[in-house]
CSV table of C-alpha atoms in Angstrom, one decimal:
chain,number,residue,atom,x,y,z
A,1,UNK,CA,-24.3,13.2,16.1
A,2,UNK,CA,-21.6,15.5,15.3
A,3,UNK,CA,-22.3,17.1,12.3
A,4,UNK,CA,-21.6,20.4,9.6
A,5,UNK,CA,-24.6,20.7,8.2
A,6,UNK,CA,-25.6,22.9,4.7
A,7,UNK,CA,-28.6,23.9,2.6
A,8,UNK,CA,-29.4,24.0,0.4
A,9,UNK,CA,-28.1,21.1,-1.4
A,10,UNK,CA,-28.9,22.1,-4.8
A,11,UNK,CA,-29.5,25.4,-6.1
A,12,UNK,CA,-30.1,26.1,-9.4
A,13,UNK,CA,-30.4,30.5,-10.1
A,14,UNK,CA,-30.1,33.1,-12.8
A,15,UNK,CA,-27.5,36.1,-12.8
A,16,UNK,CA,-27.9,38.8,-10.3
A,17,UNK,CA,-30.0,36.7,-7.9
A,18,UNK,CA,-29.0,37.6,-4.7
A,19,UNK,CA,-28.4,33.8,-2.5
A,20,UNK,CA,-27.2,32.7,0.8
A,21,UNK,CA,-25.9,29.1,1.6
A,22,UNK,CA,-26.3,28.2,5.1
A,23,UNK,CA,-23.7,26.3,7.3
A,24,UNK,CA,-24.2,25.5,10.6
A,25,UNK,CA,-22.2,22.8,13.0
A,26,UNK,CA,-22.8,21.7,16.6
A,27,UNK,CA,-19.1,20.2,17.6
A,28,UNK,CA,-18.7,24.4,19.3
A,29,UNK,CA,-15.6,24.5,16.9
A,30,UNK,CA,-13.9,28.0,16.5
A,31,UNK,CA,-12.9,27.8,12.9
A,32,UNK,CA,-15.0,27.4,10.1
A,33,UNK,CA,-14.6,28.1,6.1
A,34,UNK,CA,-16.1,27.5,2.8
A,35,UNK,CA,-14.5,26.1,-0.3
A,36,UNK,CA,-15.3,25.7,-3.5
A,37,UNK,CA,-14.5,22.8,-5.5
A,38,UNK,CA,-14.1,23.0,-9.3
A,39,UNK,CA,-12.8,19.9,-11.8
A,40,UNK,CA,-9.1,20.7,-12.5
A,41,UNK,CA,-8.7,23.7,-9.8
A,42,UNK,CA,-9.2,21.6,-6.6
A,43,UNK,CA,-10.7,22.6,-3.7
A,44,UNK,CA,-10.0,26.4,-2.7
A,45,UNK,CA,-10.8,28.2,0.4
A,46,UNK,CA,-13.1,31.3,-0.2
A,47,UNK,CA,-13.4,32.7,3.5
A,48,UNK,CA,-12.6,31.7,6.9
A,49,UNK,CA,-13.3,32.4,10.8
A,50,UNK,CA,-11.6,32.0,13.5
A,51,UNK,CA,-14.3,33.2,15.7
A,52,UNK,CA,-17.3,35.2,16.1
A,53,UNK,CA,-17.0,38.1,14.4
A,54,UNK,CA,-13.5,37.2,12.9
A,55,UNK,CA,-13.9,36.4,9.1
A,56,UNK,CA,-10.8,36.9,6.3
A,57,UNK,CA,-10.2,36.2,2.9
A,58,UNK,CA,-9.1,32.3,1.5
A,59,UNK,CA,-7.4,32.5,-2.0
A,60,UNK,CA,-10.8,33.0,-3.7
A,61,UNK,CA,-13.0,35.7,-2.0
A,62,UNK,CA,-14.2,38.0,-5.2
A,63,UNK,CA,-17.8,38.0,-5.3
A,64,UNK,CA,-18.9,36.4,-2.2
A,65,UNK,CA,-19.4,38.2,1.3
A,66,UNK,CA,-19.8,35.6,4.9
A,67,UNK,CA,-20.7,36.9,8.7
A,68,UNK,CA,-19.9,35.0,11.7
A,69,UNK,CA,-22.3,36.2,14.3
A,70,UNK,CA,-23.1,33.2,16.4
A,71,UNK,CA,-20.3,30.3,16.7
A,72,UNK,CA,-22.2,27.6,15.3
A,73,UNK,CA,-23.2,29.7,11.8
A,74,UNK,CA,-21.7,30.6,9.1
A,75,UNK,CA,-23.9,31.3,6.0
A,76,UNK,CA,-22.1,32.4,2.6
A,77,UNK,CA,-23.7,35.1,0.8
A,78,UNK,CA,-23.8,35.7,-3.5
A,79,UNK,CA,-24.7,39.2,-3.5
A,80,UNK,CA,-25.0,38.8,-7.1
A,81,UNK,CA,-24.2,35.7,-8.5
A,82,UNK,CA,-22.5,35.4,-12.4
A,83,UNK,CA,-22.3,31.6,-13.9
A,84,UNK,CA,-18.6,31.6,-13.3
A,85,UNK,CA,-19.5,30.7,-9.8
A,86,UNK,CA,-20.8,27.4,-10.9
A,87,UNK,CA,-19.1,25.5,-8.4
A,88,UNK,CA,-19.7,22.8,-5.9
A,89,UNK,CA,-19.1,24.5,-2.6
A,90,UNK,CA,-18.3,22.8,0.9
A,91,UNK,CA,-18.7,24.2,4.7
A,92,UNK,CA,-16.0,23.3,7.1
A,93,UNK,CA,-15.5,23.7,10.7
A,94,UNK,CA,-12.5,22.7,13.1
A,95,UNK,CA,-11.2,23.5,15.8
A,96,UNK,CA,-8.7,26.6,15.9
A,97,UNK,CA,-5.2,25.5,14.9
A,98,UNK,CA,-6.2,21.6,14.5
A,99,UNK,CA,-7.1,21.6,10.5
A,100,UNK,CA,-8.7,18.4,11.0
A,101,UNK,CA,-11.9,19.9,9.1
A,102,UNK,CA,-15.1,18.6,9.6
A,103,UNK,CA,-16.8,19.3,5.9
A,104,UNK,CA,-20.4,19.4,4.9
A,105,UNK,CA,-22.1,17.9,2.4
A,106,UNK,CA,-21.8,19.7,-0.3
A,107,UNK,CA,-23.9,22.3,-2.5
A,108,UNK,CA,-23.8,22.5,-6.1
A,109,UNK,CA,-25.2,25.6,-7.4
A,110,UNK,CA,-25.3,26.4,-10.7
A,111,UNK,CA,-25.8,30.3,-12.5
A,112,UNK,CA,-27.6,30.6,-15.5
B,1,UNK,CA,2.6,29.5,-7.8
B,2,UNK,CA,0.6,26.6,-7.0
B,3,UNK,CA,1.7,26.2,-2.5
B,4,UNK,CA,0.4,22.6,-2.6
B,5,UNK,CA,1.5,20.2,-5.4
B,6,UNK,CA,-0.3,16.7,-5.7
B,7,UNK,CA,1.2,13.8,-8.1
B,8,UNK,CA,0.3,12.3,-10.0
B,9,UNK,CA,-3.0,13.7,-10.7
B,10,UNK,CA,-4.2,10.4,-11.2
B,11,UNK,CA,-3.7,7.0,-11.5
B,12,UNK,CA,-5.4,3.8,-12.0
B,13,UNK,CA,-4.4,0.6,-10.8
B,14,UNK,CA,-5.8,-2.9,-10.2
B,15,UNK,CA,-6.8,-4.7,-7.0
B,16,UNK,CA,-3.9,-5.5,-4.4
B,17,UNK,CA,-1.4,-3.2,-6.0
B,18,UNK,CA,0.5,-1.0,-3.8
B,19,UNK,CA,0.1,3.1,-4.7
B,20,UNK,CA,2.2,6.0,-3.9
B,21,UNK,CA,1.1,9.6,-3.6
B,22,UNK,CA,3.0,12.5,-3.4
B,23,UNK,CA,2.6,15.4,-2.0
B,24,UNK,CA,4.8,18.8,-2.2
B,25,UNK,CA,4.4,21.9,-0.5
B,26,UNK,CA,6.1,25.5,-0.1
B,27,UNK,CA,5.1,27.7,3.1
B,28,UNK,CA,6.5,29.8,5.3
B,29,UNK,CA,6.4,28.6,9.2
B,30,UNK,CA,5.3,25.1,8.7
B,31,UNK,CA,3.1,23.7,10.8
B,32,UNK,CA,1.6,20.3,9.9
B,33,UNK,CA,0.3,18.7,7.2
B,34,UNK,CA,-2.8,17.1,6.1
B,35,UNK,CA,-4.7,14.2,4.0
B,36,UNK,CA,-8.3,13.5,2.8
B,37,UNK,CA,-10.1,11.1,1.1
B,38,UNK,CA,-13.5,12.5,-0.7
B,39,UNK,CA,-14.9,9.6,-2.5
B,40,UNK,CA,-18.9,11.1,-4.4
B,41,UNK,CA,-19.5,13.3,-0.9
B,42,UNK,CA,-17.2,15.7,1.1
B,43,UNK,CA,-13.5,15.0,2.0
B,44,UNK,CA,-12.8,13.1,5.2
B,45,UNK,CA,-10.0,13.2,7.2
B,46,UNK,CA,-7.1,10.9,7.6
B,47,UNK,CA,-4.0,12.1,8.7
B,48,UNK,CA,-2.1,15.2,10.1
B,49,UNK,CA,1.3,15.0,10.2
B,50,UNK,CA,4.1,17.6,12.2
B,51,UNK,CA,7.1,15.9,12.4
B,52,UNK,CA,9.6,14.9,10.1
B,53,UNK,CA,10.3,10.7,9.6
B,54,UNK,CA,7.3,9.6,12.0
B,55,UNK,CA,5.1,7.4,10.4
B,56,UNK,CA,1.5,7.7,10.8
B,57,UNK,CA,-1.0,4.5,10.0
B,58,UNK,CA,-4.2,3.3,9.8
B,59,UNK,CA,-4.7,0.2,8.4
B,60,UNK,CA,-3.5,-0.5,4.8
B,61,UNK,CA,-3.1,3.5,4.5
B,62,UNK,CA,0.5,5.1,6.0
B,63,UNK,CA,1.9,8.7,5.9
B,64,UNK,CA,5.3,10.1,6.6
B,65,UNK,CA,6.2,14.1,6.5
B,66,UNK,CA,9.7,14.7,5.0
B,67,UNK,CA,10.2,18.5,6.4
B,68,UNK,CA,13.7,19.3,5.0
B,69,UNK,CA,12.5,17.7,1.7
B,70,UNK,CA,9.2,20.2,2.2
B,71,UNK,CA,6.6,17.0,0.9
B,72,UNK,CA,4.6,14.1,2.0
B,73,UNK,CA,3.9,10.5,0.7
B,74,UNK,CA,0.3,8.6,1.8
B,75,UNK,CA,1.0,4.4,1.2
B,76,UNK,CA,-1.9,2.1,0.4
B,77,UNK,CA,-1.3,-1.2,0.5
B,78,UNK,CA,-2.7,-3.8,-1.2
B,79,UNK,CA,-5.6,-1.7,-2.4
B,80,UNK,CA,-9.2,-2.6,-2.7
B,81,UNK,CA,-12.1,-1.0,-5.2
B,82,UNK,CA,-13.1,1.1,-2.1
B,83,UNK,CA,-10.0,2.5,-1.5
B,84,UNK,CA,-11.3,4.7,-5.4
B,85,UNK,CA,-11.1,8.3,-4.7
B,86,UNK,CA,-9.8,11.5,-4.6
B,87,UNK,CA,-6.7,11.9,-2.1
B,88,UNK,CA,-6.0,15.6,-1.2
B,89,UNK,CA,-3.6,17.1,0.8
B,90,UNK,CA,-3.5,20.5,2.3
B,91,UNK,CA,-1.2,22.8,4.4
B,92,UNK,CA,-2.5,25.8,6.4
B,93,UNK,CA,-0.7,28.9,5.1
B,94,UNK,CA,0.4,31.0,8.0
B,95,UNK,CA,2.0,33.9,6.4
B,96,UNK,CA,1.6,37.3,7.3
B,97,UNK,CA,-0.9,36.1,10.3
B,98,UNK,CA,-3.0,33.9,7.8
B,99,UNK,CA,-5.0,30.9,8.9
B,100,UNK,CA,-5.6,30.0,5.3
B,101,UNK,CA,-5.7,26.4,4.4
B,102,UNK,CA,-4.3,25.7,1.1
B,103,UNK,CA,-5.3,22.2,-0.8
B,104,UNK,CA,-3.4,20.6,-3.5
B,105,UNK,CA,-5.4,19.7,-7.0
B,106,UNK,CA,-5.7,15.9,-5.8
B,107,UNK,CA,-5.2,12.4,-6.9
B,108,UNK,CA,-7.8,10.3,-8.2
B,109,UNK,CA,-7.5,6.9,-7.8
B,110,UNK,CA,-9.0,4.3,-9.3
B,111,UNK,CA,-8.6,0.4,-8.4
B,112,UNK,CA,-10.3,-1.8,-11.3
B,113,UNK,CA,-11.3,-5.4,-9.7
């Protein structure tokens, strides 16, 4: 089954707490990204890759760091969270210049 | 500047009424546009639209790209209590070698029985 998958799916953690979300998809797409999605603001793109070992910025990088080293990965790293990254955040993949994402489930995390 | 602008931001209507959302965008070398449904999980996709007047469909749901008018309208006919969610729309921003892709705010809709 084609699939994006995340974990984890909750995630409650305190400020400073260093966290990664995993993302991982088996469709071989080229283009993956994570979002976050907050009541009033929408869904916003945080990073993006085109390939392996191609990353850039979305509209709302500050604080967060990814790395694309194999094609089917792409974890999203808090090197220190702060609660103003209470968010529920989405993994996407596609393939390059189609935008038809495929997204993951979901994971809410929440910073005390 | 918001690049994607969804109205309205929500709307609720009852069962077998027809709804209109709008969609408005502003980016440099446009390429296509794009609309989800997310009802409680993660968006799905419905339609990608690149040319102007050419209607896409599925179903009770229909889309048509207006390029000179930069904005997009998604039809749903005679809706049903599962058509209830969040409609987004997104365009990939391009500019200056970007691949970003750049979602409106959404519309929630809600269809009461």
């Amino acid at each position: 089954e084609a699939q994006v998958t995340q974990n984890p799916r909750y995630l409650i953690t305190v400020t400073g707490k260093k966290l990664t979300v995993t993302c991982s998809q088996n469709m071989n797409h080229e283009y993956m990204s994570w979002y976050r999605q907050d009541p009033g603001l929408g869904l916003r793109q945080i990073y993006y890759s085109m390939n392996v070992e191609v990353t850039d910025k979305g509209d709302v990088p500050e604080g967060y760091k990814v790395s694309r080293k194999e094609k089917r990965n792409f974890p999203l790293i808090l090197e220190s969270p702060s609660p103003n990254q209470t968010s529920l955040y989405f993994c996407a993949s596609s393939r390059v210049n189609s935008y038809e994402q495929y997204f993951g489930p979901g994971t809410r995390l929440t910073v005390t | 500047e918001d690049k994607v602008v969804q109205s309205p931001l929500s709307l609720v209507v009852h069962e077998g009424d027809t709804v209109t959302l709008n969609c408005s965008y502003e980016v440099t070398n446009f390429r296509s546009l794009l609309w989800y449904k997310q009802e409680k999980k993660a968006p799905t996709f419905l339609f990608m639209l690149t040319s102007s007047g050419i209607e896409k469909k599925s179903g009770r749901l229909s889309s048509i790209l207006d390029k000179k008018e930069l904005f997009s309208i998604l039809n749903i006919t005679a809706t049903q209590t599962g058509d209830s969610a969040i409609y987004l729309c997104a365009v990939p921003d391009t500019q200056g070698g970007s691949e970003k892709l750049v979602f409106g705010k959404g519309t929630k809709l809600t269809v009461n029985p």
